[in-house]
mmCIF file of C-alpha atoms in Angstrom:
data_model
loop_
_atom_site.group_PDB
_atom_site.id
_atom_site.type_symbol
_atom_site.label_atom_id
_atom_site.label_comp_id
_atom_site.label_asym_id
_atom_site.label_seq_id
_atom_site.Cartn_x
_atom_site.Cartn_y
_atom_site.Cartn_z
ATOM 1 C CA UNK A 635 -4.273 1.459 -8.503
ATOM 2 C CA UNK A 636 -5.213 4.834 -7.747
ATOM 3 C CA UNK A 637 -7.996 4.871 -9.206
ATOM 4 C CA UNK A 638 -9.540 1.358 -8.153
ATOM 5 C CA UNK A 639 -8.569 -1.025 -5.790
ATOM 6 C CA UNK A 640 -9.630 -4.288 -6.808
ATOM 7 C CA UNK A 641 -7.799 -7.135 -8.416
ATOM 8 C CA UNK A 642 -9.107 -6.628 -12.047
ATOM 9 C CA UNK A 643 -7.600 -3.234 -11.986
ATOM 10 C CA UNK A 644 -4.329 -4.568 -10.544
ATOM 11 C CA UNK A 645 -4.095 -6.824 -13.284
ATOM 12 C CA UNK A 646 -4.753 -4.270 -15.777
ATOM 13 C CA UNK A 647 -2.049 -2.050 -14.302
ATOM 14 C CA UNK A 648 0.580 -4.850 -14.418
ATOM 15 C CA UNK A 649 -0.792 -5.604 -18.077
ATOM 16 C CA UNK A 650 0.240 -2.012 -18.866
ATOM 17 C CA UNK A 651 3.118 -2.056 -16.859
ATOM 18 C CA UNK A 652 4.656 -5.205 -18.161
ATOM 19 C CA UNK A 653 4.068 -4.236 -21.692
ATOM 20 C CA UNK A 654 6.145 -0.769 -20.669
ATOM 21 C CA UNK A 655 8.793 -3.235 -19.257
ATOM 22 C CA UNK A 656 8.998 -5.266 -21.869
ATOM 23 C CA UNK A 657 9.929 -1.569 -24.212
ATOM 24 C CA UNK A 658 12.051 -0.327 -21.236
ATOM 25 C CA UNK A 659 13.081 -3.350 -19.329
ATOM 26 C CA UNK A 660 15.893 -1.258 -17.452
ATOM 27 C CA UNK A 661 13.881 1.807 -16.522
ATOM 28 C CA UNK A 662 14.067 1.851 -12.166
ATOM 29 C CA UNK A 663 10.464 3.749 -12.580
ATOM 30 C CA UNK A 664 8.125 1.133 -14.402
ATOM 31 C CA UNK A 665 10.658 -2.103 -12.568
ATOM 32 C CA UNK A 666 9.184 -0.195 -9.355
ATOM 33 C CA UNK A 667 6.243 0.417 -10.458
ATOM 34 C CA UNK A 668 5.587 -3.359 -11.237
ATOM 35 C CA UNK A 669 7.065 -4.780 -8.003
ATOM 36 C CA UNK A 670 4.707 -1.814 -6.317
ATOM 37 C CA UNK A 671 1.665 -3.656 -8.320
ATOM 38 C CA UNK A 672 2.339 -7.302 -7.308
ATOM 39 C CA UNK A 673 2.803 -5.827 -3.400
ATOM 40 C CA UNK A 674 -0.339 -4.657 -3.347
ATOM 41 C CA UNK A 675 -2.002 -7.870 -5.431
ATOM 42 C CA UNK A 676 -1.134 -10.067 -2.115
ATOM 43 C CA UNK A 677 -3.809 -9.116 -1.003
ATOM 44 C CA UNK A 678 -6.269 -9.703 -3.636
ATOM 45 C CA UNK A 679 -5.069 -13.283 -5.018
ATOM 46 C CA UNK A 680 -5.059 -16.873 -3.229
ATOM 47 C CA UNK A 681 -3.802 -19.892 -3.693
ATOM 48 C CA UNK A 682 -1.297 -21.004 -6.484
ATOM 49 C CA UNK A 683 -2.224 -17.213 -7.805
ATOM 50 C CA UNK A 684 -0.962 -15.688 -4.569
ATOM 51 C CA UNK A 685 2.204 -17.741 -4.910
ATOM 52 C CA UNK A 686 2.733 -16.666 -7.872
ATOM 53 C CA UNK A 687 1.990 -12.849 -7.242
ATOM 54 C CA UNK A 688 4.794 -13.087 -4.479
ATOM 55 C CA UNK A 689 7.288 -14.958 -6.116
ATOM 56 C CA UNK A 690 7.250 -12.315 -8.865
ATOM 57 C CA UNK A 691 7.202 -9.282 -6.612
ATOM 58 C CA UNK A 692 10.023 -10.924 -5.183
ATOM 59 C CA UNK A 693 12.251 -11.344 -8.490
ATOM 60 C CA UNK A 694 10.916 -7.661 -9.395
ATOM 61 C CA UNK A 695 11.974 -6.412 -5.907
ATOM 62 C CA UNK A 696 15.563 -7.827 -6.625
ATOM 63 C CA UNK A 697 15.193 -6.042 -10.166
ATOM 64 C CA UNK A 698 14.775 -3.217 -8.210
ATOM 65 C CA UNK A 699 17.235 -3.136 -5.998
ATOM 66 C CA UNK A 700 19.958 -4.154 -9.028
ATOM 67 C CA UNK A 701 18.229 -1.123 -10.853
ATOM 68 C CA UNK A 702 18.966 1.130 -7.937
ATOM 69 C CA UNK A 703 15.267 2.343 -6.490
ATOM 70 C CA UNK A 704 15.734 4.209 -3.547
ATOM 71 C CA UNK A 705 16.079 3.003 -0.167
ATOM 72 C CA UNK A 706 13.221 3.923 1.690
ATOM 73 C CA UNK A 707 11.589 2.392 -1.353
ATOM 74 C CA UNK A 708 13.532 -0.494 -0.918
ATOM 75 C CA UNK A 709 12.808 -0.734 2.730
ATOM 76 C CA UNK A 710 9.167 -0.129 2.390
ATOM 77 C CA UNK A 711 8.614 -2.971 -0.306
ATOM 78 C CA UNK A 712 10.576 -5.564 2.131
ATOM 79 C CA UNK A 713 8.247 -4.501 4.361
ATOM 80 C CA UNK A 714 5.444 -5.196 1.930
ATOM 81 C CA UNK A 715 6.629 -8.849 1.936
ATOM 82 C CA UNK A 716 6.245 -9.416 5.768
ATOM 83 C CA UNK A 717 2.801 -8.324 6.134
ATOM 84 C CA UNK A 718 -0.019 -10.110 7.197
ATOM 85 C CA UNK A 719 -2.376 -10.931 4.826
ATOM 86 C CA UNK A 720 -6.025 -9.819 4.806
ATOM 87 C CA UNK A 721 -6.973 -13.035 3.681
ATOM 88 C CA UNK A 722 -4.249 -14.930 5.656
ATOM 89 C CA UNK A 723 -3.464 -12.374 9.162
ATOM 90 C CA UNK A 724 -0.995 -15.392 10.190
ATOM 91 C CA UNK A 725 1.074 -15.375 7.470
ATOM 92 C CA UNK A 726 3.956 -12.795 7.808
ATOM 93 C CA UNK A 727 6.299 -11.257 10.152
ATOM 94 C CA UNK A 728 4.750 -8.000 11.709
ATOM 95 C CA UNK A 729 7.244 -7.055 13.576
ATOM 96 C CA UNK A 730 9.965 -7.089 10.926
ATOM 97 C CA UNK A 731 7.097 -5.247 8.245
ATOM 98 C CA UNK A 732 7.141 -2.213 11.217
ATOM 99 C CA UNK A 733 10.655 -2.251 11.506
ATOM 100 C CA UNK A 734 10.898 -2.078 8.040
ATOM 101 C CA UNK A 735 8.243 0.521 7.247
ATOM 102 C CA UNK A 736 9.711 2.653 10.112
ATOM 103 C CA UNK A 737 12.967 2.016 8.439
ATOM 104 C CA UNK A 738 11.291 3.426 5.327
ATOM 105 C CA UNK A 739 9.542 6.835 7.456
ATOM 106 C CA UNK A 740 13.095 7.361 8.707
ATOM 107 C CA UNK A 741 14.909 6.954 5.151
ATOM 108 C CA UNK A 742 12.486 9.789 3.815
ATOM 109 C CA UNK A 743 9.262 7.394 2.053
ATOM 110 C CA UNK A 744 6.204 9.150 0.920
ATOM 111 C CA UNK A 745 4.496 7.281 -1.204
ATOM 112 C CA UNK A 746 0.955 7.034 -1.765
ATOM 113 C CA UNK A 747 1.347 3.076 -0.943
ATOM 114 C CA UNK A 748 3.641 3.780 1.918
ATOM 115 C CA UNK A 749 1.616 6.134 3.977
ATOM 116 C CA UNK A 750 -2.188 3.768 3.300
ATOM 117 C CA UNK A 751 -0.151 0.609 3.901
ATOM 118 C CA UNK A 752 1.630 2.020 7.070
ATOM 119 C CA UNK A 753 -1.929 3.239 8.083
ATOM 120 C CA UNK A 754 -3.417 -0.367 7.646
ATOM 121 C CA UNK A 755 -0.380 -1.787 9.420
ATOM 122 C CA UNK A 756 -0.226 0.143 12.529
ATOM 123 C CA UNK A 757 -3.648 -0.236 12.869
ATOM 124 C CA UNK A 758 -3.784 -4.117 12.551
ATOM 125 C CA UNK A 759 -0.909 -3.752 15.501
ATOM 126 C CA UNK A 760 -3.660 -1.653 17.411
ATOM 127 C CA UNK A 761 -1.425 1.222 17.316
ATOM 128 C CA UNK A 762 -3.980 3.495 16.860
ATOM 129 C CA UNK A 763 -2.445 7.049 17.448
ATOM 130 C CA UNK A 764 0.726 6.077 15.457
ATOM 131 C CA UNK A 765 -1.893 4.869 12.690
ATOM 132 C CA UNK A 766 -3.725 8.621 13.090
ATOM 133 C CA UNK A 767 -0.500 10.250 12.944
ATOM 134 C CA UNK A 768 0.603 8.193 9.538
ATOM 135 C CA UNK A 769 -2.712 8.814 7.960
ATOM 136 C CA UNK A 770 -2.441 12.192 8.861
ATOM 137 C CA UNK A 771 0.761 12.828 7.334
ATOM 138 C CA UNK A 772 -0.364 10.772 4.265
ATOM 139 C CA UNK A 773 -3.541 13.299 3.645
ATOM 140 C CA UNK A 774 -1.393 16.473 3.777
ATOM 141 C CA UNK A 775 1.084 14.374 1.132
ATOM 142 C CA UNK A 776 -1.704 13.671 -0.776
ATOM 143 C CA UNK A 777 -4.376 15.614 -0.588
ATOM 144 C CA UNK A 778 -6.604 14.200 -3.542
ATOM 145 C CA UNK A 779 -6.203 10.700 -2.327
ATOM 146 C CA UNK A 780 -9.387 9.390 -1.139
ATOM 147 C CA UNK A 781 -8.249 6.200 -0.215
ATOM 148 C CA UNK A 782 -5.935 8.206 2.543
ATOM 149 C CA UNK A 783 -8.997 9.808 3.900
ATOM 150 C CA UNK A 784 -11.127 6.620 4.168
ATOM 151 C CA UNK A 785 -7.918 5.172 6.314
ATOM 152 C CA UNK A 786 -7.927 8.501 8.508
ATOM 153 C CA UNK A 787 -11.683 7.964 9.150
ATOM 154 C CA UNK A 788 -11.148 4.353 10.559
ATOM 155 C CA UNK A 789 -8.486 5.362 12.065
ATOM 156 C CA UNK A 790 -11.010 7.969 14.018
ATOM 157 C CA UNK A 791 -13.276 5.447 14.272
ATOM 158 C CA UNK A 792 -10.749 3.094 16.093
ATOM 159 C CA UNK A 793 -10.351 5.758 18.257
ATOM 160 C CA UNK A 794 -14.129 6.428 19.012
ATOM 161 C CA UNK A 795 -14.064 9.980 17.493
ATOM 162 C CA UNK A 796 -17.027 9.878 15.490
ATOM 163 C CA UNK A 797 -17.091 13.861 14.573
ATOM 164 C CA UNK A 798 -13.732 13.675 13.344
ATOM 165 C CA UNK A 799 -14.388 10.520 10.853
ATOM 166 C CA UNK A 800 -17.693 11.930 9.602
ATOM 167 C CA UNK A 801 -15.499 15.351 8.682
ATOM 168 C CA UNK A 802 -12.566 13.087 7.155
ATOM 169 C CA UNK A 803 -15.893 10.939 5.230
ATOM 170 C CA UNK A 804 -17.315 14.364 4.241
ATOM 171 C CA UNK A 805 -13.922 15.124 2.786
ATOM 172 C CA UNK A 806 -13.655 11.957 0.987
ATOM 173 C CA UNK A 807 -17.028 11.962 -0.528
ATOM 174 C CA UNK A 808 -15.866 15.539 -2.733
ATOM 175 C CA UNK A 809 -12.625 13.413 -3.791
ATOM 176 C CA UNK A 810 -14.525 10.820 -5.408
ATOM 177 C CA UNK A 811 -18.497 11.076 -4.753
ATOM 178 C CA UNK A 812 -18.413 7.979 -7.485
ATOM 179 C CA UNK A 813 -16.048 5.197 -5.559
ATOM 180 C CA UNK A 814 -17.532 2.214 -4.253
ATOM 181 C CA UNK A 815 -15.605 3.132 -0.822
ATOM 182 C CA UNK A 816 -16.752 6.557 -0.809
#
């Protein structure tokens, strides 16, 4: 996920992560790292696949919670499940995925998934200077992320503040000189 975002890399991940589960099936880290995975393969899937992909990050969110993940986890995976889709920006609740994500900001959340998501959320709301402020916070979590910086440069460019995005890009492009969105 980190290193790729595209759907064949998902579904290696969950290969490798299911495999782990299947050694460890009561481990809290690879249960969240799996419901994590299927979150973030919403996006990616459609049809009967996309079903599927939330039906089991639903069972592997209850997992979670039976395993005892944290709360702002918690509350930032629920929040997961209300988004709009990019493939689908109907489906969803967004006001109950910002309540939750806020929910999950409040309860302590800093995930690498929690601050990009949050980014892409606020700014699908048009809340452009909460989205700046998110992605901001993100980058000085996680410094090496790339995909952080490419959400702080829209994020600029949203805003019309070219010079800052072409910094943030400039930034991004020592990260990872070699990704497809650098």
């Amino acid at each position: 996920l980190t290193q790729n975002y595209n759907l064949e890399a998902l579904q290696q991940a969950q290969d490798y992560l299911m495999r782990a589960n299947a050694q460890s099936s009561a481990d809290p880290l690879i249960v969240e790292a799996i419901t994590s995975n299927y979150l973030e393969m919403m996006n990616l899937t459609l049809g009967e696949e996309q079903k599927s992909v939330i039906s089991s990050a639903q069972d592997f969110l209850k997992q979670s919670r039976e395993l005892g993940v944290s709360s702002s986890t918690l509350s930032f995976f629920e929040g997961m499940l209300y988004m709009p889709l990019i493939n689908d920006p109907t489906r969803g609740d967004i006001q109950k995925a910002l309540t939750h994500f806020s929910e999950a900001k409040m309860l302590g959340e800093k995930s690498f998934n929690f601050y990009f998501n949050y980014t892409y959320l606020l700014t699908i709301h048009h809340q452009y200077k909460e989205a700046l402020g998110i992605a901001k916070e993100g980058v000085a979590t996680h410094p090496l992320s790339f995909r952080l910086y490419g959400g702080l440069a829209f994020v600029n460019l949203l805003l019309g503040d070219e010079k800052a995005a072409h910094t943030v890009f400039t930034k991004m492009r020592e990260i990872a000189p070699q990704d497809p969105t650098t």
